[in-house]
Coordinates of C-alpha atoms in Angstrom, one line a residue:
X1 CA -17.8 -27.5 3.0
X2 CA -19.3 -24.2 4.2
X3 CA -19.1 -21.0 1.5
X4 CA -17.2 -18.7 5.1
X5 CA -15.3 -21.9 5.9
X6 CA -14.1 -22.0 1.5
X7 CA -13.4 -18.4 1.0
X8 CA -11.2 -18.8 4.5
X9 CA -9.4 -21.6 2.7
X10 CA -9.3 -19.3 0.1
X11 CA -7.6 -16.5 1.9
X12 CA -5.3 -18.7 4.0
X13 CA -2.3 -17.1 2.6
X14 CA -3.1 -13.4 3.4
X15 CA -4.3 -14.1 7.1
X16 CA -1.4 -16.2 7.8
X17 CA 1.2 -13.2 5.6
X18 CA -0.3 -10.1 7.2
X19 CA -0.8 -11.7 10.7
X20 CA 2.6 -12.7 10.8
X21 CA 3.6 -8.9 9.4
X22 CA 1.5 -7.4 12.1
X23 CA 3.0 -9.4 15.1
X24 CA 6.7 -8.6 14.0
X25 CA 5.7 -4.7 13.5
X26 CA 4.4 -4.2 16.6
X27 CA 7.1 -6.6 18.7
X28 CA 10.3 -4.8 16.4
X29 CA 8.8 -1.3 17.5
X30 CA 8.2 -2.2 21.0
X31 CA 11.9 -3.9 21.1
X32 CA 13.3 -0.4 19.3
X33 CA 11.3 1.9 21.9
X34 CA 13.2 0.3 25.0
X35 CA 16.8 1.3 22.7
X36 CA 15.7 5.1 21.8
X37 CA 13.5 6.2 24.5
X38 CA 16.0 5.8 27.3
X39 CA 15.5 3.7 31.1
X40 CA 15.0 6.3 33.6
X41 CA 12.1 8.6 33.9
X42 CA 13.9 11.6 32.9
X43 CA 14.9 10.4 29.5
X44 CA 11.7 8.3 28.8
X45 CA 10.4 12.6 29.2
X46 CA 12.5 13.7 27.5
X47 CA 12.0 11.6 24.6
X48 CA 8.8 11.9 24.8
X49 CA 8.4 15.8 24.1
X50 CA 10.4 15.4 21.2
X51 CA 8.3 13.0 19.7
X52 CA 5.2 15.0 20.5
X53 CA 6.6 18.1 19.2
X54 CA 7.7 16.0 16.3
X55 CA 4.7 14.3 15.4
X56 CA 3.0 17.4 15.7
X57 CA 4.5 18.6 12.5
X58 CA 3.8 15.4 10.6
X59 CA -0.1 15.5 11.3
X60 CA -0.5 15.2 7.5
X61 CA 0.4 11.8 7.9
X62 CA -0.7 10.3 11.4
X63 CA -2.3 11.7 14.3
X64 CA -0.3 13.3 17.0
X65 CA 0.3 10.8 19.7
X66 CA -0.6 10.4 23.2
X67 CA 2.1 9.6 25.8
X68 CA 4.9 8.5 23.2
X69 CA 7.4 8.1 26.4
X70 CA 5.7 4.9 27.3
X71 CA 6.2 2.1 25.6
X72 CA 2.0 1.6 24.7
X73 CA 2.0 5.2 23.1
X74 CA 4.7 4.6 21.4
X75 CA 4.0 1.5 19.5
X76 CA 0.3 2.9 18.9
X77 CA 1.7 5.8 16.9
X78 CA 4.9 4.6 15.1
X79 CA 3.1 0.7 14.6
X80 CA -1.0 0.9 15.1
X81 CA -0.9 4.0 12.3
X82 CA 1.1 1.7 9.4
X83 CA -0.9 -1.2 9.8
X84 CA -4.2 1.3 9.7
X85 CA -3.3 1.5 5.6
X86 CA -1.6 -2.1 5.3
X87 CA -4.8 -3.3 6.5
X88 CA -6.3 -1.3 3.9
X89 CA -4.5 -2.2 0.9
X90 CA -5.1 -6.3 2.4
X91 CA -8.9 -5.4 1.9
X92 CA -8.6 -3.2 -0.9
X93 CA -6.7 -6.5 -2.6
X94 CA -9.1 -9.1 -1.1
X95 CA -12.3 -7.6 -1.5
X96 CA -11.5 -6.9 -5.6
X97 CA -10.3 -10.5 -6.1
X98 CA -13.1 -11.4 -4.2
X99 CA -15.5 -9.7 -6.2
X100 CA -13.9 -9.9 -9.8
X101 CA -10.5 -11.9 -9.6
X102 CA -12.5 -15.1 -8.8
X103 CA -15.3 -14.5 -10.8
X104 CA -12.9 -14.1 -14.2
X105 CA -11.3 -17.6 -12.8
X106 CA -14.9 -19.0 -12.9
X107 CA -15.4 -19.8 -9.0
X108 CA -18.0 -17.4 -8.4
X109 CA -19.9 -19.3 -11.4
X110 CA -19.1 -22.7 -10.0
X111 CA -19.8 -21.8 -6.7
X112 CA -23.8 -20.0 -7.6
X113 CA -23.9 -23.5 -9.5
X114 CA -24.3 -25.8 -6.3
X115 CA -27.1 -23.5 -4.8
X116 CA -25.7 -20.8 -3.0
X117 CA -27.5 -17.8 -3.5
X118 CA -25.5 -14.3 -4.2
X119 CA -26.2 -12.7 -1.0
X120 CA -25.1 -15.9 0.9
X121 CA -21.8 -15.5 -1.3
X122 CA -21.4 -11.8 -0.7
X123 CA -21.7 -12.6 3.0
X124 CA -20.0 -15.6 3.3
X125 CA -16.9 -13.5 2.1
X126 CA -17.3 -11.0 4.4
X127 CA -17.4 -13.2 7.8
X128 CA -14.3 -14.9 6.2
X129 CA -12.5 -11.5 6.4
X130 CA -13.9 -10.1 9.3
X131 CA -12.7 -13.3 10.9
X132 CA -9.5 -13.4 9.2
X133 CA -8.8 -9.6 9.4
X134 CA -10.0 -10.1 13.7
X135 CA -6.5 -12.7 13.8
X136 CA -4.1 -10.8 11.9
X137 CA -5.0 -7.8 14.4
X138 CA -4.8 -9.5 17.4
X139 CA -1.1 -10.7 16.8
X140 CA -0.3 -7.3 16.2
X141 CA -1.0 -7.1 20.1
X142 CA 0.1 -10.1 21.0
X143 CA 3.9 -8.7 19.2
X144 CA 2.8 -5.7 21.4
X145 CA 2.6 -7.7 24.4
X146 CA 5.9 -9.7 24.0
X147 CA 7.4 -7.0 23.5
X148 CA 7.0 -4.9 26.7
X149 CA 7.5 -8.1 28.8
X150 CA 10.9 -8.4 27.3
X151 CA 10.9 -4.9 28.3
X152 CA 10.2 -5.7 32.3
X153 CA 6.5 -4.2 31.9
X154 CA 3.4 -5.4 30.9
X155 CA 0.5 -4.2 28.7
X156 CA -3.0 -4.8 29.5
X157 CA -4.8 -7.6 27.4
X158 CA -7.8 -5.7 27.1
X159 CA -6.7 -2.7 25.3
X160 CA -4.5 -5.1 23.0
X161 CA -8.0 -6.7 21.9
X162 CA -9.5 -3.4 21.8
X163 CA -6.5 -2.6 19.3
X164 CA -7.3 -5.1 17.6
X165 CA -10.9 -5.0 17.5
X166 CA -10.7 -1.1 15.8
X167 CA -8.0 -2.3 13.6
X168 CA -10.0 -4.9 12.3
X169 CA -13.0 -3.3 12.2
X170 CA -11.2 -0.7 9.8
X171 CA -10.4 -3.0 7.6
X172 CA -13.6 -4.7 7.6
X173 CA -15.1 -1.3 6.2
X174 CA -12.2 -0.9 3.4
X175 CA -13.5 -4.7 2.6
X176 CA -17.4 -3.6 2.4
X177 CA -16.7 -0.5 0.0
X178 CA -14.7 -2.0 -2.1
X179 CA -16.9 -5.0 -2.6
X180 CA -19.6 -2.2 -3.3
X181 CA -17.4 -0.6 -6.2
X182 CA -16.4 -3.7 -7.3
X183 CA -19.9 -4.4 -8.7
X184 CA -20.5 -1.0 -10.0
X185 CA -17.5 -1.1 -12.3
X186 CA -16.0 -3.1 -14.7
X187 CA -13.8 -6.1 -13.9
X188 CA -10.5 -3.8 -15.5
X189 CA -10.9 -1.2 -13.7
X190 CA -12.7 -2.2 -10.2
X191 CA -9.0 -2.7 -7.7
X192 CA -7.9 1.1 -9.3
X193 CA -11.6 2.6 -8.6
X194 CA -11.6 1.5 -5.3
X195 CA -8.2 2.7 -4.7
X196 CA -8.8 6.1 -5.6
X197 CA -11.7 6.3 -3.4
X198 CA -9.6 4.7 -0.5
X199 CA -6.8 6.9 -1.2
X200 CA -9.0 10.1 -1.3
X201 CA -10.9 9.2 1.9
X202 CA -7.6 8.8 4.1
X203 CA -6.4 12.1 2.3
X204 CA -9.6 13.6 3.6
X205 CA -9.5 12.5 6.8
X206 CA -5.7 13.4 7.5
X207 CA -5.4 16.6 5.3
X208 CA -8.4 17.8 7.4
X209 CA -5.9 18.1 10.2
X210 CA -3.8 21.0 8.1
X211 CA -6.7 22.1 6.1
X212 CA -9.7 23.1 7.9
X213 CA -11.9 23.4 5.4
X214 CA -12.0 19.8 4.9
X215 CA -13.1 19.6 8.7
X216 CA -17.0 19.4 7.6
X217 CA -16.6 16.2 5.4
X218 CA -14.0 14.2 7.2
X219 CA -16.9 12.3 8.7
X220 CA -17.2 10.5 5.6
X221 CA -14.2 8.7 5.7
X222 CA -13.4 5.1 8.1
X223 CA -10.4 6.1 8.8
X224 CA -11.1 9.1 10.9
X225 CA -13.2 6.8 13.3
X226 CA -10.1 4.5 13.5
X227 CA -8.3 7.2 15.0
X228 CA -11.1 8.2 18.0
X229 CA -9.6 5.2 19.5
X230 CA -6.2 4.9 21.1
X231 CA -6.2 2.3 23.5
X232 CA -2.8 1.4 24.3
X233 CA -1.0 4.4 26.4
X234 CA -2.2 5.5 29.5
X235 CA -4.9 7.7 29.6
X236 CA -5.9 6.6 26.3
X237 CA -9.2 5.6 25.2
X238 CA -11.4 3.2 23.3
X239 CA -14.5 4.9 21.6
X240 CA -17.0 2.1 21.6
X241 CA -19.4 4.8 19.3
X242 CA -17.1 5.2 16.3
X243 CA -15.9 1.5 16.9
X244 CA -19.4 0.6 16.2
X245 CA -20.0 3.3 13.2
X246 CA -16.7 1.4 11.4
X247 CA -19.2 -1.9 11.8
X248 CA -22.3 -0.1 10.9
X249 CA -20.3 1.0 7.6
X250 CA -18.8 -2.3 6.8
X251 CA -22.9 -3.9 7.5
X252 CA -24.2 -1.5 5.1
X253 CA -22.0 -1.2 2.1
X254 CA -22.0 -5.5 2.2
X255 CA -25.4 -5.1 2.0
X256 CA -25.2 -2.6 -0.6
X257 CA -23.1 -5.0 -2.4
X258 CA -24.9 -8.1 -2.1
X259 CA -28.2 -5.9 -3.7
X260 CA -26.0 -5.0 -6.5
X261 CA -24.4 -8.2 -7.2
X262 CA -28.0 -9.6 -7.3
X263 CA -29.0 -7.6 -10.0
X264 CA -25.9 -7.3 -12.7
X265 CA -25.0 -10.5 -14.9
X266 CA -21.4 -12.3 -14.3
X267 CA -18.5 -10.1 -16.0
X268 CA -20.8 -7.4 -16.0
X269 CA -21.0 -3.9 -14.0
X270 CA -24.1 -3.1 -12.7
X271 CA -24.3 0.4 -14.5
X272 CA -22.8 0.0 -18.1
X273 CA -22.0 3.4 -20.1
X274 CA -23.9 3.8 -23.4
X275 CA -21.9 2.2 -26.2
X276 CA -21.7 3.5 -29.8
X277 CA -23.6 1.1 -32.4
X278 CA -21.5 -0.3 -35.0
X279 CA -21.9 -3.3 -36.8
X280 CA -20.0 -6.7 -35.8
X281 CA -16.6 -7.2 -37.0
X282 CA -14.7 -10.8 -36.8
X283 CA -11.4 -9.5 -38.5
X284 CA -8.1 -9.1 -36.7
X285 CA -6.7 -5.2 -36.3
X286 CA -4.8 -4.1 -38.8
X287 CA -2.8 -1.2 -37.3
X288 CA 0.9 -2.5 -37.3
X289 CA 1.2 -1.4 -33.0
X290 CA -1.1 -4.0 -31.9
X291 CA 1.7 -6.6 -33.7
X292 CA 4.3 -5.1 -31.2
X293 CA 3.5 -7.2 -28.0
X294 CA 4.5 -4.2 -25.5
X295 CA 2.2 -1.4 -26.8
X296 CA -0.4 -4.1 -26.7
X297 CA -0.1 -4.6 -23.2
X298 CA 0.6 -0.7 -22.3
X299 CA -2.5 0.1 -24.2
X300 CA -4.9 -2.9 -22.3
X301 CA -3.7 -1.0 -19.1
X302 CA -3.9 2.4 -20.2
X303 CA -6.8 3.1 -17.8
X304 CA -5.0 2.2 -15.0
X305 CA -1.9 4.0 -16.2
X306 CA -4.0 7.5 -16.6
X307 CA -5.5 7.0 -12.8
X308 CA -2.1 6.4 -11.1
X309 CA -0.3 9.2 -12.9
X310 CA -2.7 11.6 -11.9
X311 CA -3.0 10.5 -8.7
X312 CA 0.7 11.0 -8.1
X313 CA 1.3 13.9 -9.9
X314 CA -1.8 15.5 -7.5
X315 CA -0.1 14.0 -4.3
X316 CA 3.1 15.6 -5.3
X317 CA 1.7 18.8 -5.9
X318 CA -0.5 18.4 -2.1
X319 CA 3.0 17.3 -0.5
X320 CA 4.9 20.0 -1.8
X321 CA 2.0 22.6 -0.8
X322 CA 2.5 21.2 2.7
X323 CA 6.3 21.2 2.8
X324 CA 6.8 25.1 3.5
X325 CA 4.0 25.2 6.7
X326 CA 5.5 22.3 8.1
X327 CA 9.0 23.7 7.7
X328 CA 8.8 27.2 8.4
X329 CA 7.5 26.1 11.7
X330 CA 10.2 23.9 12.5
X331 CA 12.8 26.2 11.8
X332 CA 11.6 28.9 14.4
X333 CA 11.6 26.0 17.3
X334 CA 15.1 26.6 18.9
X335 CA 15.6 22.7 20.1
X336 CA 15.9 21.9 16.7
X337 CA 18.3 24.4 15.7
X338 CA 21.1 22.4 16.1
X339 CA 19.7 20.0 13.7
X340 CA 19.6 22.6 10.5
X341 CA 22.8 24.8 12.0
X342 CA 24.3 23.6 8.5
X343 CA 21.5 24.5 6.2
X344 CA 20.7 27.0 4.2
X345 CA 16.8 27.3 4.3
X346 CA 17.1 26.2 0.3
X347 CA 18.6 23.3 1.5
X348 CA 16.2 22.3 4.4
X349 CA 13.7 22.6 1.9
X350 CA 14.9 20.3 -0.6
X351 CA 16.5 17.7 2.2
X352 CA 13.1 17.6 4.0
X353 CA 10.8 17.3 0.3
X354 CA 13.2 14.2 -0.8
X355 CA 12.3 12.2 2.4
X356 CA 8.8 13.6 2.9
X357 CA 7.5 13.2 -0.2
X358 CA 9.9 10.0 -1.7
X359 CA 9.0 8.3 1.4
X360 CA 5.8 8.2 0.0
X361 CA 6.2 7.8 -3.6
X362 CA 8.4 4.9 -2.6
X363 CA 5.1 3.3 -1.1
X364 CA 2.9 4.3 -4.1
X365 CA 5.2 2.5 -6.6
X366 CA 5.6 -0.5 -4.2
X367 CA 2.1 -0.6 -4.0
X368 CA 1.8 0.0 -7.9
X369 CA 4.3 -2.9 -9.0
X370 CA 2.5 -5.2 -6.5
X371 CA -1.1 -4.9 -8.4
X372 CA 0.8 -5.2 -11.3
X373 CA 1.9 -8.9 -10.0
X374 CA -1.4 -9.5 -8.5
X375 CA -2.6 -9.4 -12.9
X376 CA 0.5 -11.6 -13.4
X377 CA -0.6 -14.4 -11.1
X378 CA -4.3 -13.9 -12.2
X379 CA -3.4 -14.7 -15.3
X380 CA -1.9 -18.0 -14.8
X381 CA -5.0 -18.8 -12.9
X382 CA -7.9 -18.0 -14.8
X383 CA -6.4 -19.5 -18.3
X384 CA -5.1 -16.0 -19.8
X385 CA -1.5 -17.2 -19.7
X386 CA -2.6 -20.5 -21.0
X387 CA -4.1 -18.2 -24.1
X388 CA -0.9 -16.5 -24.4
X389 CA 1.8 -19.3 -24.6
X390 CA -0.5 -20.7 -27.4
X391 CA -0.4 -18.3 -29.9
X392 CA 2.8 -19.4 -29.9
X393 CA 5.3 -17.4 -27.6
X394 CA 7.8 -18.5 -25.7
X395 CA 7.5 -18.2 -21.6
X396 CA 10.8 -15.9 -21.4
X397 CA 9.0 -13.8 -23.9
X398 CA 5.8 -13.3 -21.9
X399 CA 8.6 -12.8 -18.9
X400 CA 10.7 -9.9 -20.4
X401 CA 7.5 -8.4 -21.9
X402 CA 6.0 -7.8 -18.8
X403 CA 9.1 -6.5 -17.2
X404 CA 9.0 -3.8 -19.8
X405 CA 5.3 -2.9 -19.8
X406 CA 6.1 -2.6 -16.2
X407 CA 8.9 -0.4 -16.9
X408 CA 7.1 1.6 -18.8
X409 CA 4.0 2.2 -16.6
X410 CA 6.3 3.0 -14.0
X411 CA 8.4 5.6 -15.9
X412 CA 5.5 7.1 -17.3
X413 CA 3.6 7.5 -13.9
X414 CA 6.9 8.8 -12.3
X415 CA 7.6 12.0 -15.3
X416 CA 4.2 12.8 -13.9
X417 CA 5.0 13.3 -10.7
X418 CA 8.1 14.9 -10.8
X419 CA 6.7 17.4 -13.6
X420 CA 4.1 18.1 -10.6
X421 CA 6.6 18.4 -8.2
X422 CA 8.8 20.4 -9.9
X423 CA 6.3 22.9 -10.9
X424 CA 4.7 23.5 -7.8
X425 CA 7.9 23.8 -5.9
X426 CA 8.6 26.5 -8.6
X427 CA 5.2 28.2 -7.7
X428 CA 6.4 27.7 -3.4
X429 CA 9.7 29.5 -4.3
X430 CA 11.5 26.4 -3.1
X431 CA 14.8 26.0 -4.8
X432 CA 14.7 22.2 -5.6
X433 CA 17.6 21.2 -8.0
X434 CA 15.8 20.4 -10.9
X435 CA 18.5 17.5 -11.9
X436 CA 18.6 16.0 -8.7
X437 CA 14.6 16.0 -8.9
X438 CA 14.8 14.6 -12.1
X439 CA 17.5 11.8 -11.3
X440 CA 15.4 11.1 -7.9
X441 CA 12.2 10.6 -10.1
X442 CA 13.7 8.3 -12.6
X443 CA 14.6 6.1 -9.7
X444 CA 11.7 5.2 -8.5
X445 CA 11.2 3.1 -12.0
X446 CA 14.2 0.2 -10.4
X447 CA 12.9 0.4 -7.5
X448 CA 9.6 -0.2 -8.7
X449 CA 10.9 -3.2 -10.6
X450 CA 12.9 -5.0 -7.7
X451 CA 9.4 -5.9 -6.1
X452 CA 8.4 -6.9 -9.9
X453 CA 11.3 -8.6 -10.3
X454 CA 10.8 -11.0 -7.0
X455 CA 7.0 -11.0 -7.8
X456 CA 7.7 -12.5 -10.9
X457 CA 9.7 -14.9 -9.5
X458 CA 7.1 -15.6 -7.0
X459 CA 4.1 -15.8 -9.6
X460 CA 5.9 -18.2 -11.5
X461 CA 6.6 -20.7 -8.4
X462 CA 3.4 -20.1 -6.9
X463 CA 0.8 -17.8 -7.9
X464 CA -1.8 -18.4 -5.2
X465 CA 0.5 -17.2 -2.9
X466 CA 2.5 -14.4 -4.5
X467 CA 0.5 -11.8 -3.4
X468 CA 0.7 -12.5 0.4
X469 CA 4.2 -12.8 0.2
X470 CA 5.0 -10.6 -2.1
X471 CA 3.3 -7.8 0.6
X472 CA 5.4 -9.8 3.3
X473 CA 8.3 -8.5 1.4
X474 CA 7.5 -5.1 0.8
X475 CA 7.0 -4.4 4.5
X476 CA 9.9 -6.4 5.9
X477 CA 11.6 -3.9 3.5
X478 CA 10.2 -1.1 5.1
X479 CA 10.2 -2.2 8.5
X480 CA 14.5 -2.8 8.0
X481 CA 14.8 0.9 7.3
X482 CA 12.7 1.8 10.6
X483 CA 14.5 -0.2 12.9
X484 CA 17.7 -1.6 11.6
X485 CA 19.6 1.7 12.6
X486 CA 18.0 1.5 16.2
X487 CA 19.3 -1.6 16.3
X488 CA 22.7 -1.0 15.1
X489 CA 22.3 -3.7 12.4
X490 CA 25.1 -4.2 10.2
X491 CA 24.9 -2.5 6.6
X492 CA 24.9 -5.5 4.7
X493 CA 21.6 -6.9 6.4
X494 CA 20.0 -3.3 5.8
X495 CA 20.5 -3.8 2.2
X496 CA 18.4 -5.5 2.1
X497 CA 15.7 -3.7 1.7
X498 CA 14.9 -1.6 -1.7
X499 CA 13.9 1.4 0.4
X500 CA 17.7 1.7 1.8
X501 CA 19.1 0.8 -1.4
X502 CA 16.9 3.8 -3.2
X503 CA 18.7 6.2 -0.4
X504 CA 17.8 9.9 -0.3
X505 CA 18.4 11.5 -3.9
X506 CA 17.3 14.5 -3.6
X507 CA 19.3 15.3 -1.3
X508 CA 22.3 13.7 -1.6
X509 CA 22.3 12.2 -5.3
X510 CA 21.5 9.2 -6.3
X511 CA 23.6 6.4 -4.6
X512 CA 25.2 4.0 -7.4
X513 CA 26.2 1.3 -5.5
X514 CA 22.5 1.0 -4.2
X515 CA 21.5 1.4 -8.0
X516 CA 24.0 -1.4 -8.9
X517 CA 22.3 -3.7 -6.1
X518 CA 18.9 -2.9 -7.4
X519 CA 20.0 -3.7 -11.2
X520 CA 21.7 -7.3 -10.1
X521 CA 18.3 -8.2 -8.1
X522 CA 16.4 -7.0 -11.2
X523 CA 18.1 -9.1 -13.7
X524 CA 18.9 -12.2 -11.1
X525 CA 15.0 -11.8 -10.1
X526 CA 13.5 -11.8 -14.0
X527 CA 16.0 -14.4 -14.9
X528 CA 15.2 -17.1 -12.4
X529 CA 11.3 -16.1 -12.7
X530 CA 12.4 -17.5 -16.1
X531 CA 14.1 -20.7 -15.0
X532 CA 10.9 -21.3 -12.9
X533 CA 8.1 -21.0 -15.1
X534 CA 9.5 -23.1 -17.8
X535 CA 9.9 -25.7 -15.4
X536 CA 6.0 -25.6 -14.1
X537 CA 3.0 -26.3 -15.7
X538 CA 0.4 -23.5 -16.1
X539 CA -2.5 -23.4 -13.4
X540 CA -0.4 -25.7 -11.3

């Protein structure tokens, strides 16, 4: 069997999760643009200057769009954007377990031992993905297609494969870096270093759009090639040049990484930071914390723990920076009067900071709770659980420990963004309520742990596949807030996602009967994780 043809087999589950999650994004939003944007050419014009005057407030986030009344604009801004990061994360998560999940399970060892040279390796995992990553963006225009023929029009086949050729081509150069910082740093911390340099070069590239000073280095980052191209609407465009620079990128940092792979040892980073000398020690730690399981596992992922609380408490303070020139704006534009008639401006503020920025740090700790998962089912895999269970403890044990680790990560990253948030909104004069910040903050730690509660579950029926599913999830949770109200779906199906169960806090409080729903499918969720790992065998 090939090494491309292996680390396909390898990656089965993602392809087959995130081109099945591109295809329904892109058919549910065509579907939803033929129920908002009206039938006759007046109201498809209508609809469309509203979006563009809209979007053009939202920048921050995505580009402004081009020709939202049709049905190829439309879907290229509110789908094509979305699967721009989910794309990301898929090679942020691929490229790290690539490059240090399978080593620590030994199959980087095992495979080096039949012959295959490391930059054979390194490459053979990047044509998997660039293959694999090509398939899953090409059903996002094939849903495109589908879509506007149910529609009575049609979409051209070649800008759906040029689409899908950028989107892919994107996440081909999120793979390539983070295979690169994969090898520079250490196993623990090599997925949360390559996130923050992900993270910071999409902030460059679309906080460049408010802040001009940024202008002059938004060239580093992939993702402001990505957006040179909008093939879909009419008079849109494909730009074959930055197309190419997003291939040129992914050629050279896979090279880069092959180069470094070549010359660090397995388990190693390539650059190791000067360690005190001390002499060797074989007895156990005496401090009386390490014999309390959860502040052993809080402290093995302190590092992480530091990065995403910073991170978040520096997006909060960005977001709330932004809140007051996107508003201010808004409230002069005398379409939209109507809209904040029965606001104070106090009010505006707070109402349009609890979905702008929440919106957000409802992504971040989906995100978070997944890589927390992603350790969970690496840990069946690579003999760590097997270590665990045999010290002895019990498998509900290692269960409800992680749940509260998890917890605790979560609460701990979330007082640092709403102590950023709250003081920065102090410094903008925005009158944000400080309990209903404080209630909205502490929310994100259930909602965090519904997606670790069905992760859990997942990891312990099948780990191999957890993580593709697991993301399956998450977005079918986001995408049922997008379109369910389009659609007119009934309430009962749109609770089912976490995102309409968390509500809008900060403006309205928080919602208890949500709450209750996301405390039953924590407890149901940990519970039957339970259930199922006592009744499987470890590695199986």
């Amino acid at each position: 069997m090939s090494a491309t043809w292996f680390a396909l087999r390898l990656g089965r589950w993602g392809i087959a999760g995130f081109a099945a999650l591109a295809f329904v994004s892109t058919l549910i939003q065509a579907l939803g643009f033929y129920q908002v944007a009206g039938h006759t050419a007046a109201e498809r014009a209508a609809f469309g200057q509203s979006m563009s005057v809209l979007a053009s407030r939202f920048t921050v986030i995505l580009p402004p769009p081009i020709r939202p009344d049709t049905v190829g604009g439309y879907v290229e801004y509110r789908s094509y954007g979305g699967l721009a990061l989910l794309f990301a994360v898929w090679a942020l998560a691929s490229a790290s377990g690539a490059a240090r999940g399978d080593e620590e399970r030994g199959l980087v060892e095992a495979a080096l031992a039949t012959g295959l040279t490391r930059l054979s390796l390194t490459a053979s995992r990047v044509l998997a993905f660039a293959a694999g990553s090509l398939v899953a963006a090409l059903a996002a225009g094939l849903g495109l297609i589908l879509g506007a023929t149910n529609g009575g029009e049609s979409i051209s086949v070649g800008s759906a494969v040029e689409a899908g050729f950028v989107l892919a081509a994107l996440a081909l150069s999120c793979y390539s870096l983070t295979l690169v910082i994969s090898q520079l740093t250490s196993a623990r911390i090599a997925t949360a270093a390559a996130g923050v340099v992900l993270l910071s070069l999409f902030l460059v590239n679309t906080l460049s759009r408010t802040f001009t000073s940024l202008i002059s280095v938004r060239w580093l980052s992939p993702f402001r090639y990505y957006e040179l191209s909008q093939p879909l609407p009419p008079g849109g465009y494909f730009d074959g040049r930055a197309t190419l620079t997003l291939v040129a990128i992914a050629l050279v940092a896979g090279a880069a990484a092959a180069v470094a792979f070549a010359f660090r040892d397995l388990g190693s980073p390539l650059f190791r930071w000067p360690a005190r000398a001390r002499s060797a020690s074989y007895d156990g730690l005496t401090s009386p914390a390490w014999r309390i399981a959860v502040l052993r596992g809080v402290w093995d992922r302190r590092l992480g723990l530091v990065v995403w609380a910073a991170g978040l408490a520096g997006l909060g303070a960005i977001f709330v920076a932004m809140t007051r020139s996107i508003i201010e704006p808004l409230l002069s534009i005398q379409a939209l009067a109507p809209y904040f008639g029965g606001f104070v401006h106090g009010q505006v503020y707070t109402t349009f900071l609890g979905f702008f920025w929440f919106s957000v740090a409802q992504l971040l700790f989906a995100a978070f709770a997944i890589t927390q998962v992603a350790r969970w089912s690496a840990e069946d895999a690579d003999g760590r659980l097997e270590l665990i269970l045999s010290n002895p403890r019990s498998r509900a044990a290692v269960v409800i420990e992680r749940a509260i680790v998890l917890a605790f990560g979560a609460a701990l990253i979330a007082a640092a963004g709403g102590v950023a948030v709250a003081v920065a909104s102090h410094y903008q004069g925005m009158n944000v309520p400080n309990e209903r910040l404080a209630g909205a903050t502490l929310l994100l730690v259930p909602f965090a742990l519904v997606f670790a509660a069905t992760g859990s579950l997942l990891a312990a029926w099948n780990p191999r596949a957890t993580i593709g599913l697991l993301g399956g999830f998450a977005f079918c949770s986001y995408l049922i807030t997008e379109v369910g109200p389009f659609f007119k779906w009934p309430e009962w199906v749109q609770d089912f996602s976490a995102f309409k169960l968390f509500g809008t806090p900060l403006a309205d409080g928080i919602d208890r009967g949500g709450l209750l729903i996301m405390v039953a499918i924590i407890v149901v969720g940990f519970a039957a994780s339970i259930l199922v790992m006592e009744r499987r065998d470890v590695g199986a």
